[in-house]
Amino acid sequence: MKERIISSIRPIYKEQSPKLYIETYGCQMNVNDSEIVAAIMQKAGYSITRDIGEANVVLINTCSVRDNAEQRVMGRIEQFGAEKKKRPSLNIGIIGCMAERLKERLLENRIVDLVAGPDAYRELPKLLETTASGQQGINVLLSRDETYSGISPVRLDKTGVSAYISIMRGCNNVCAFCVVPYTRGAERSRPPGTILDEVRELADNGYREITLLGQNVNSYRSEEMNFSRLLAAVARAASGMRVRFSTSHPKDMGVDVLETIAGYDNICNSIHLPVQSGSTAMLQKMNRKYTRDEYLQKIEKIREVIPDCSISTDIIAGFCGETLDDHRHTLSLMETAAFDAAFMFKYSERPNTRAARHFSDDVPENEKIRRLTEIIDLQSRLSLASHAKEYGQTVEVLVEDVSKRSENDLCGRTPQNKTVIFPKNHYRAGDLVKVKITEYTQATLKGETV
Ligand code: SAH
Ligand code: SF4
Ligand code: F3S
């Protein structure tokens, strides 16, 4: 590892608490991880700043899931490099999934001082001591048991309404396209007692909604309970708060979970169930472990047990060997499932995944884009139809914030996870408000309070 001479750069540390700026990319779990990092760093004497200009340490919490996610961070590192030229004492750390994937390669550009993988955050203060003495620091060890239980995340979202709770880490599935098992390591579940403690702490602090997070929450397992029992226990501990969870893997989504959702008023009727493709051949190649028909049966079961449940999904266009026929199967599955919302991506080959090792990334880029556009256009129609059903209805909205578009409006979500915008009046973030829907687009609902 290269050593760098940054001489005596930290007199400021001795006089006042050093300031940390964190920037987060990627999924909800990364958002929650940044809050865990903030807690660890605060305990070590750092204060959190939103102003890069006054930061002594910048940590970029990164995502590797698609190439463009990595490219954005690479661009950002260059920008921080320019800042560091002006202020050589600035320490720059890369944490999260790119840190795990690229390891010491990230230190080669001489901008980055520190690299820490997703299981190494407790070591961050120590690593920063190394960098303070002018050396580069790295820890990318993955753990079998780290769940950061016992660390109370410092909530970086200041609205104080909705909070994430990670209930597990890592992933034991090997979906052929996916880098996550390599960047996050083996699956492990957090003990339920510490999860319930966190729920109660959030309730005491006035939070109104919690979202349980894991790459595959349905495979949650502790000595005491499986996911449906945990969900029920959380719903009881969170009475008065809304409960959500993400993500569910279709292969593990059992009727017990559906019955639990149906059995508790405060568990939101909304399920994110990534399908990835509507072609059984593609699903098999992706190693998803369910067929098109099995997926559609799950959808039917959801609609039977929870009739007003919204269902969202993830779709990948142009995976290895995807034919036009496979693609049409995806479109037809989308129509049949009538998804309320979807996150849609074109396939991006990730180094060292099963797909990268065994299959050829052979759908031409322009064809991937064409298929993705078709998928997005179809979902726009489906989302519009899903919103049309709300027209004239009165829905319950948990107010989250002021609308991005207008200061006179508030925005929040229905239990089905649909965004609603309505006039502010005397309402505030955290209120539960009844809103009659008077307008809609494929992206949002608009209405008047009743
Ligand atoms: N654990 C979650 C998904 C995590 S990644 C699950 O199993 O559903 C989020 C989404 O990114 C995936 O559902 C998939 O649609 C997409 N994705 C993952 N790897 C990708 C890749 N190599 N190219 C394009 N999209 C990808
Ligand atoms: Fe990736 Fe599959 Fe694990 Fe989801 S379940 S994180 S897509 S390997
Ligand atoms: Fe990205 Fe890592 Fe999440 S790769 S999607 S930040 S688990």
Coordinates of C-alpha atoms and ligand atoms in Angstrom, one line a residue:
M1 CA 0.0 0.0 0.0
K2 CA 1.2 3.5 -0.8
E3 CA 2.2 5.8 1.9
R4 CA 1.5 9.4 1.6
I5 CA 3.1 12.4 3.3
I6 CA 0.5 14.8 4.4
S7 CA 2.7 16.2 7.3
S8 CA 1.0 17.7 10.3
I9 CA -2.4 18.3 8.9
R10 CA -4.7 18.1 11.8
P11 CA -4.3 20.8 14.4
I12 CA -8.0 21.5 14.0
Y13 CA -8.9 18.0 15.3
K14 CA -7.3 18.9 18.6
E15 CA -9.3 22.0 19.2
Q16 CA -12.8 21.1 18.1
S17 CA -14.7 18.0 17.0
P18 CA -13.8 17.0 13.4
K19 CA -16.6 17.2 10.9
L20 CA -17.9 14.4 8.8
Y21 CA -19.8 14.7 5.5
I22 CA -21.5 11.6 4.2
E23 CA -22.9 11.1 0.7
T24 CA -25.0 8.0 -0.1
Y25 CA -25.6 6.1 -3.3
G26 CA -27.5 2.9 -3.9
C27 CA -30.4 1.1 -2.1
Q28 CA -32.3 1.8 1.1
M29 CA -29.9 -0.5 3.0
N30 CA -27.1 1.9 2.1
V31 CA -29.1 4.8 3.4
N32 CA -29.5 3.0 6.7
D33 CA -25.8 2.0 6.7
S34 CA -24.9 5.7 6.4
E35 CA -27.0 6.3 9.5
I36 CA -25.1 3.5 11.3
V37 CA -21.8 5.0 10.1
A38 CA -22.9 8.4 11.5
A39 CA -23.7 6.8 14.8
I40 CA -20.2 5.1 15.0
M41 CA -18.5 8.3 14.0
Q42 CA -20.4 10.5 16.4
K43 CA -19.5 8.2 19.2
A44 CA -15.8 8.6 18.2
G45 CA -16.2 12.4 18.5
Y46 CA -17.0 13.5 15.0
S47 CA -19.9 15.8 14.3
I48 CA -22.0 15.5 11.1
T49 CA -22.1 18.3 8.6
R50 CA -24.2 18.8 5.5
D51 CA -21.6 21.3 4.1
I52 CA -18.7 19.7 2.3
G53 CA -16.9 23.1 2.6
E54 CA -16.4 22.6 6.4
A55 CA -15.8 18.8 6.4
N56 CA -12.6 17.3 7.6
V57 CA -13.7 13.9 6.4
V58 CA -15.8 12.9 3.4
L59 CA -17.2 9.4 3.2
I60 CA -18.9 8.3 0.0
N61 CA -21.2 5.3 0.6
T62 CA -21.3 3.6 -2.8
C63 CA -23.3 1.1 -4.9
S64 CA -22.0 -1.5 -7.4
V65 CA -25.2 -2.9 -8.7
R66 CA -24.9 -1.4 -12.2
D67 CA -22.0 0.1 -14.1
N68 CA -23.6 3.6 -14.3
A69 CA -23.9 3.6 -10.4
E70 CA -20.2 3.1 -10.2
Q71 CA -19.4 5.6 -13.0
R72 CA -21.3 8.3 -11.1
V73 CA -19.2 7.7 -8.0
M74 CA -16.0 7.7 -10.0
G75 CA -17.0 11.2 -11.3
R76 CA -17.7 12.3 -7.8
I77 CA -14.3 11.1 -6.6
E78 CA -12.7 13.3 -9.2
Q79 CA -14.7 16.3 -8.0
F80 CA -13.6 15.6 -4.4
G81 CA -10.1 15.3 -5.7
A82 CA -10.3 18.9 -6.9
E83 CA -11.5 20.0 -3.5
K84 CA -8.6 18.1 -1.9
K85 CA -6.1 19.9 -4.0
K86 CA -7.4 23.1 -2.4
R87 CA -7.5 21.6 1.0
P88 CA -4.9 18.8 1.3
S89 CA -6.0 18.0 4.9
L90 CA -9.4 16.7 3.6
N91 CA -9.7 13.0 4.1
I92 CA -11.7 11.1 1.5
G93 CA -13.1 7.6 2.2
I94 CA -15.0 5.2 0.0
I95 CA -17.3 2.9 1.9
G96 CA -20.0 0.4 0.8
C97 CA -20.3 -1.9 -2.1
M98 CA -17.7 -0.4 -4.4
A99 CA -15.2 -0.4 -1.6
E100 CA -15.8 -4.1 -1.2
R101 CA -15.7 -4.8 -5.0
L102 CA -12.7 -2.7 -6.0
K103 CA -10.7 -2.8 -2.7
E104 CA -7.2 -1.4 -3.0
R105 CA -7.7 -0.4 -6.6
L106 CA -9.7 2.6 -5.2
L107 CA -6.5 3.8 -3.5
E108 CA -4.5 4.0 -6.7
N109 CA -5.7 7.4 -7.8
R110 CA -4.1 9.1 -4.7
I111 CA -7.4 11.0 -4.0
V112 CA -8.9 8.3 -1.8
D113 CA -7.4 7.9 1.7
L114 CA -9.6 5.2 3.1
V115 CA -11.5 2.2 1.8
A116 CA -14.0 0.3 4.1
G117 CA -16.4 -2.5 3.1
P118 CA -19.9 -2.9 4.5
D119 CA -18.9 -5.0 7.4
A120 CA -16.0 -2.8 8.5
Y121 CA -17.8 0.3 9.7
R122 CA -16.9 -0.2 13.4
E123 CA -13.3 0.1 12.4
L124 CA -13.8 3.5 10.7
P125 CA -12.5 5.7 13.6
K126 CA -9.4 3.5 13.8
L127 CA -8.9 3.7 10.0
L128 CA -9.1 7.4 10.2
E129 CA -6.4 7.5 12.8
T130 CA -4.2 5.8 10.2
T131 CA -5.0 8.3 7.5
A132 CA -4.4 11.1 10.0
S133 CA -0.9 9.9 10.2
G134 CA -0.5 10.1 6.5
Q135 CA -1.1 6.5 5.5
Q136 CA -3.9 5.1 3.5
G137 CA -6.3 2.8 5.4
I138 CA -8.3 -0.2 4.1
N139 CA -10.5 -2.8 5.7
V140 CA -12.7 -4.9 3.4
L141 CA -13.2 -8.0 5.5
L142 CA -16.6 -9.5 5.3
S143 CA -18.2 -10.9 8.4
R144 CA -20.4 -13.9 9.2
D145 CA -22.1 -12.3 12.1
E146 CA -21.9 -8.5 12.0
T147 CA -25.4 -6.9 12.0
Y148 CA -24.5 -3.7 13.8
S149 CA -27.1 -4.6 16.4
G150 CA -26.7 -2.4 19.5
I151 CA -25.8 0.6 17.3
S152 CA -28.6 3.1 17.3
P153 CA -28.5 4.8 13.8
V154 CA -28.3 8.6 13.7
R155 CA -31.2 9.5 11.4
L156 CA -29.9 11.7 8.7
D157 CA -33.3 12.4 7.2
K158 CA -34.4 15.3 9.3
T159 CA -38.2 15.0 8.7
G160 CA -38.5 12.5 11.6
V161 CA -41.4 10.7 10.1
S162 CA -40.2 7.5 8.5
A163 CA -37.2 5.3 9.4
Y164 CA -35.4 2.2 8.1
I165 CA -34.5 -0.7 10.3
S166 CA -32.1 -3.3 8.7
I167 CA -33.2 -6.7 10.0
M168 CA -30.5 -8.7 8.2
R169 CA -27.4 -8.2 6.0
G170 CA -25.9 -10.0 3.1
C171 CA -27.5 -12.4 0.6
N172 CA -27.2 -16.2 0.1
N173 CA -28.9 -16.2 -3.3
V174 CA -26.8 -16.3 -6.3
C175 CA -28.8 -14.5 -9.0
A176 CA -26.6 -14.7 -12.0
F177 CA -26.6 -11.0 -12.8
C178 CA -26.1 -9.7 -9.3
V179 CA -23.1 -8.4 -7.5
V180 CA -24.7 -8.0 -4.1
P181 CA -23.7 -11.4 -2.6
Y182 CA -20.1 -10.5 -3.4
T183 CA -20.2 -7.0 -2.0
R184 CA -22.3 -7.8 1.1
G185 CA -21.3 -11.3 2.0
A186 CA -23.3 -14.1 3.5
E187 CA -26.8 -13.6 4.8
R188 CA -27.2 -13.1 8.5
S189 CA -30.2 -12.1 10.6
R190 CA -30.2 -9.6 13.4
P191 CA -31.6 -10.9 16.8
P192 CA -35.3 -9.9 17.1
G193 CA -34.8 -8.3 20.6
T194 CA -32.6 -5.6 19.2
I195 CA -34.9 -5.0 16.3
L196 CA -37.9 -4.5 18.7
D197 CA -35.8 -2.2 20.9
E198 CA -35.1 -0.1 17.9
V199 CA -38.8 0.0 17.0
R200 CA -39.7 1.2 20.5
E201 CA -37.0 3.8 20.4
L202 CA -38.4 5.2 17.1
A203 CA -41.9 5.2 18.6
D204 CA -40.6 7.1 21.6
N205 CA -39.0 9.6 19.3
G206 CA -42.2 10.3 17.5
Y207 CA -41.6 8.3 14.3
R208 CA -44.7 7.3 12.4
E209 CA -43.5 4.7 9.9
I210 CA -40.8 2.1 9.9
T211 CA -39.5 0.0 6.9
L212 CA -37.8 -3.3 7.7
L213 CA -34.9 -3.9 5.3
G214 CA -33.1 -6.9 3.9
Q215 CA -32.0 -8.1 0.5
N216 CA -34.5 -10.9 1.0
V217 CA -36.5 -10.3 4.1
N218 CA -38.5 -13.6 3.7
S219 CA -35.5 -15.6 4.6
Y220 CA -35.1 -13.8 7.9
R221 CA -34.3 -16.5 10.5
S222 CA -33.4 -16.2 14.2
E223 CA -33.5 -18.8 16.9
E224 CA -36.8 -17.5 18.0
M225 CA -38.7 -16.6 14.8
N226 CA -39.1 -16.5 11.0
F227 CA -40.0 -13.4 9.1
S228 CA -43.8 -13.5 9.5
R229 CA -43.5 -13.9 13.2
L230 CA -41.0 -11.0 13.3
L231 CA -43.3 -8.9 11.2
A232 CA -46.2 -9.6 13.6
A233 CA -44.0 -8.8 16.7
V234 CA -42.9 -5.5 15.0
A235 CA -46.5 -4.6 14.2
R236 CA -47.5 -5.1 17.8
A237 CA -44.5 -3.1 19.1
A238 CA -45.2 -0.4 16.5
S239 CA -48.9 0.2 17.2
G240 CA -49.7 3.7 16.0
M241 CA -46.9 3.5 13.4
R242 CA -47.0 2.2 9.9
V243 CA -44.9 -0.9 9.1
R244 CA -43.4 -1.7 5.7
F245 CA -40.7 -4.1 4.5
S246 CA -38.5 -4.6 1.5
T247 CA -37.4 -6.7 -0.5
S248 CA -39.3 -9.9 -0.8
H249 CA -37.9 -12.7 -3.0
P250 CA -40.7 -14.4 -4.8
K251 CA -39.3 -17.9 -4.1
D252 CA -39.6 -17.3 -0.4
M253 CA -42.7 -15.3 -0.1
G254 CA -45.1 -17.5 1.9
V255 CA -48.8 -17.3 2.7
D256 CA -47.9 -16.8 6.4
V257 CA -46.5 -13.4 5.5
L258 CA -49.6 -12.4 3.5
E259 CA -51.8 -13.5 6.4
T260 CA -49.7 -11.4 8.8
I261 CA -50.1 -8.4 6.6
A262 CA -53.8 -9.0 6.4
G263 CA -54.0 -9.5 10.1
Y264 CA -52.5 -6.2 11.3
D265 CA -54.0 -2.9 10.3
N266 CA -50.7 -1.0 10.7
I267 CA -48.8 -3.2 8.2
C268 CA -49.1 -1.4 4.9
N269 CA -50.8 -3.3 2.1
S270 CA -47.9 -3.0 -0.3
I271 CA -45.4 -5.6 -1.5
H272 CA -42.3 -5.2 -3.5
L273 CA -41.8 -8.4 -5.4
P274 CA -39.0 -8.2 -8.0
V275 CA -39.8 -10.5 -10.9
Q276 CA -36.8 -9.5 -13.2
S277 CA -38.2 -11.3 -16.3
G278 CA -41.4 -12.8 -17.5
S279 CA -39.7 -15.6 -19.4
T280 CA -39.2 -18.9 -17.5
A281 CA -36.1 -19.6 -19.6
M282 CA -34.6 -16.3 -18.6
L283 CA -35.6 -16.8 -14.9
Q284 CA -33.8 -20.1 -15.0
K285 CA -30.7 -18.6 -16.5
M286 CA -30.8 -15.8 -13.9
N287 CA -31.0 -18.5 -11.2
R288 CA -34.2 -17.0 -9.7
K289 CA -35.6 -20.3 -8.7
Y290 CA -39.2 -19.7 -9.8
T291 CA -41.1 -19.9 -13.1
R292 CA -43.3 -17.4 -14.7
D293 CA -46.4 -19.4 -13.6
E294 CA -45.2 -19.7 -10.1
Y295 CA -44.7 -15.9 -9.9
L296 CA -48.1 -15.2 -11.3
Q297 CA -49.6 -17.7 -8.8
K298 CA -48.0 -15.6 -6.0
I299 CA -49.6 -12.5 -7.4
E300 CA -53.0 -14.2 -7.4
K301 CA -52.5 -15.3 -3.9
I302 CA -51.6 -11.8 -2.8
R303 CA -54.7 -10.4 -4.4
E304 CA -56.8 -13.2 -2.8
V305 CA -55.5 -12.7 0.8
I306 CA -55.0 -8.9 0.7
P307 CA -57.4 -7.6 -2.0
D308 CA -56.3 -3.9 -1.9
C309 CA -52.5 -4.7 -1.9
S310 CA -50.3 -2.7 -4.2
I311 CA -47.6 -4.7 -5.9
S312 CA -44.4 -3.3 -7.3
T313 CA -41.5 -5.0 -9.0
D314 CA -38.0 -4.8 -10.5
I315 CA -37.4 -5.7 -14.2
I316 CA -34.2 -6.2 -16.1
A317 CA -34.2 -5.8 -19.9
G318 CA -31.8 -7.5 -22.2
F319 CA -30.2 -10.1 -20.0
C320 CA -27.8 -12.6 -21.6
G321 CA -29.4 -14.4 -24.5
E322 CA -32.8 -12.7 -24.1
T323 CA -34.8 -13.2 -27.3
L324 CA -37.6 -11.1 -28.6
D325 CA -39.9 -13.8 -27.4
D326 CA -38.5 -13.7 -23.9
H327 CA -38.9 -9.9 -23.9
R328 CA -42.6 -10.2 -25.0
H329 CA -43.1 -12.6 -22.1
T330 CA -41.9 -9.9 -19.8
L331 CA -44.4 -7.4 -21.3
S332 CA -47.3 -9.9 -21.1
L333 CA -46.4 -10.8 -17.5
M334 CA -46.5 -7.1 -16.6
E335 CA -49.9 -6.7 -18.1
T336 CA -51.2 -9.8 -16.3
A337 CA -49.7 -8.8 -12.9
A338 CA -50.9 -5.2 -13.5
F339 CA -48.0 -3.8 -11.4
D340 CA -48.7 -0.6 -9.6
A341 CA -45.1 0.5 -9.9
A342 CA -41.8 -0.8 -11.2
F343 CA -38.1 -0.1 -11.2
M344 CA -36.8 -1.0 -14.6
F345 CA -33.2 -1.4 -15.7
K346 CA -31.2 -2.5 -18.7
Y347 CA -28.8 -5.4 -17.9
S348 CA -25.4 -4.3 -16.9
E349 CA -22.8 -7.0 -16.7
R350 CA -21.0 -7.1 -13.4
P351 CA -17.5 -8.5 -13.2
N352 CA -17.1 -12.0 -11.7
T353 CA -20.8 -12.7 -11.3
R354 CA -22.1 -16.0 -12.7
A355 CA -23.5 -14.3 -15.7
A356 CA -20.2 -12.6 -16.5
R357 CA -18.3 -15.9 -16.1
H358 CA -20.7 -18.2 -18.0
F359 CA -22.9 -16.2 -20.4
S360 CA -22.3 -13.7 -23.1
D361 CA -23.7 -10.2 -22.7
D362 CA -25.0 -10.4 -26.2
V363 CA -28.1 -8.2 -26.5
P364 CA -26.8 -5.1 -28.4
E365 CA -26.9 -1.9 -26.4
N366 CA -29.4 -0.2 -28.7
E367 CA -31.7 -3.2 -28.5
K368 CA -31.5 -3.2 -24.7
I369 CA -32.5 0.4 -24.7
R370 CA -35.4 -0.3 -27.1
R371 CA -36.7 -3.1 -24.9
L372 CA -36.3 -1.1 -21.8
T373 CA -38.2 1.8 -23.4
E374 CA -41.0 -0.5 -24.3
I375 CA -41.1 -1.8 -20.7
I376 CA -41.1 1.7 -19.3
D377 CA -43.9 2.8 -21.6
L378 CA -46.0 -0.1 -20.6
Q379 CA -45.4 0.5 -16.9
S380 CA -46.4 4.2 -17.4
R381 CA -49.8 2.9 -18.7
L382 CA -50.1 0.5 -15.8
S383 CA -49.1 3.0 -13.2
L384 CA -51.7 5.5 -14.7
A385 CA -54.4 2.8 -14.6
S386 CA -53.4 2.0 -11.0
H387 CA -53.7 5.7 -10.1
A388 CA -57.0 6.0 -12.0
K389 CA -58.6 3.6 -9.6
E390 CA -57.9 6.1 -6.8
Y391 CA -59.8 8.9 -8.5
G392 CA -62.7 10.1 -6.3
Q393 CA -61.6 7.9 -3.4
T394 CA -60.6 9.2 0.0
V395 CA -57.2 7.8 1.0
E396 CA -55.2 8.0 4.2
V397 CA -51.9 9.8 3.8
L398 CA -49.0 9.9 6.2
V399 CA -47.5 13.4 5.6
E400 CA -43.8 13.3 5.0
D401 CA -42.6 16.6 3.9
V402 CA -43.3 19.8 1.9
S403 CA -43.9 19.1 -1.8
K404 CA -40.8 19.5 -3.9
R405 CA -42.8 21.4 -6.5
S406 CA -44.6 23.9 -4.3
E407 CA -44.1 25.2 -0.7
N408 CA -47.9 25.5 -0.3
D409 CA -48.4 21.8 -0.8
L410 CA -47.4 18.8 1.3
C411 CA -46.6 15.3 0.2
G412 CA -47.0 11.9 1.7
R413 CA -47.9 8.3 0.9
T414 CA -50.9 6.1 1.1
P415 CA -50.6 2.6 2.7
Q416 CA -50.2 1.3 -0.9
N417 CA -47.1 3.5 -1.3
K418 CA -48.7 5.9 -3.7
T419 CA -47.4 9.5 -3.5
V420 CA -50.1 12.1 -2.8
I421 CA -49.8 15.9 -3.0
F422 CA -52.3 18.2 -1.4
P423 CA -52.6 21.8 0.0
K424 CA -50.8 22.4 3.2
N425 CA -53.5 24.1 5.3
H426 CA -52.5 23.6 9.0
Y427 CA -51.1 20.0 8.5
R428 CA -47.5 19.0 9.3
A429 CA -45.1 16.2 8.6
G430 CA -46.1 13.2 10.7
D431 CA -49.9 13.9 10.5
L432 CA -52.3 11.2 9.2
V433 CA -54.6 13.0 6.8
K434 CA -57.7 11.9 4.8
V435 CA -57.4 13.2 1.2
K436 CA -59.9 12.9 -1.5
I437 CA -58.2 12.3 -4.9
T438 CA -59.2 14.9 -7.5
E439 CA -56.3 14.5 -10.1
Y440 CA -53.7 12.0 -11.0
T441 CA -50.8 11.3 -13.3
Q442 CA -48.8 8.1 -13.6
A443 CA -46.4 9.5 -11.0
T444 CA -48.6 11.1 -8.4
L445 CA -52.1 11.6 -7.0
K446 CA -53.4 15.0 -6.1
G447 CA -56.3 15.8 -3.8
E448 CA -58.0 17.9 -1.2
T449 CA -58.1 17.2 2.5
V450 CA -61.6 16.2 3.8
Ligands
SAH1 N1 -32.3 -8.1 -3.2 C1 -33.2 -7.5 -4.1 C2 -32.6 -6.7 -5.2 C3 -31.3 -6.0 -5.0 S1 -30.7 -5.1 -6.4 C4 -33.9 -8.6 -4.8 O1 -33.5 -9.8 -4.8 O2 -35.0 -8.4 -5.3 C5 -32.1 -4.2 -7.0 C6 -32.4 -4.5 -8.4 O3 -31.4 -4.1 -9.3 C7 -32.7 -5.9 -8.7 O4 -33.9 -6.4 -8.3 C8 -32.5 -6.0 -10.2 O5 -33.7 -5.7 -10.9 C9 -31.5 -4.8 -10.4 N2 -30.2 -5.4 -10.8 C10 -29.4 -6.1 -10.1 N3 -28.3 -6.4 -10.8 C11 -28.4 -5.9 -12.0 C12 -27.6 -5.8 -13.2 N4 -26.4 -6.5 -13.2 N5 -28.0 -5.2 -14.2 C13 -29.2 -4.5 -14.2 N6 -30.0 -4.5 -13.1 C14 -29.6 -5.2 -12.0
SF4_2 FE1 -29.0 -10.0 -5.7 FE2 -30.7 -12.0 -6.0 FE3 -29.6 -11.5 -3.6 FE4 -31.4 -9.9 -4.6 S1 -31.7 -12.0 -4.1 S2 -29.5 -9.3 -3.7 S3 -31.0 -9.9 -6.8 S4 -28.5 -12.2 -5.5
F3S3 FE1 -26.1 -1.2 -4.5 FE2 -24.9 -2.5 -2.6 FE3 -27.4 -1.8 -2.3 S1 -24.6 -2.9 -4.7 S2 -28.1 -1.8 -4.4 S3 -25.7 -0.4 -2.4 S4 -26.5 -3.7 -1.6

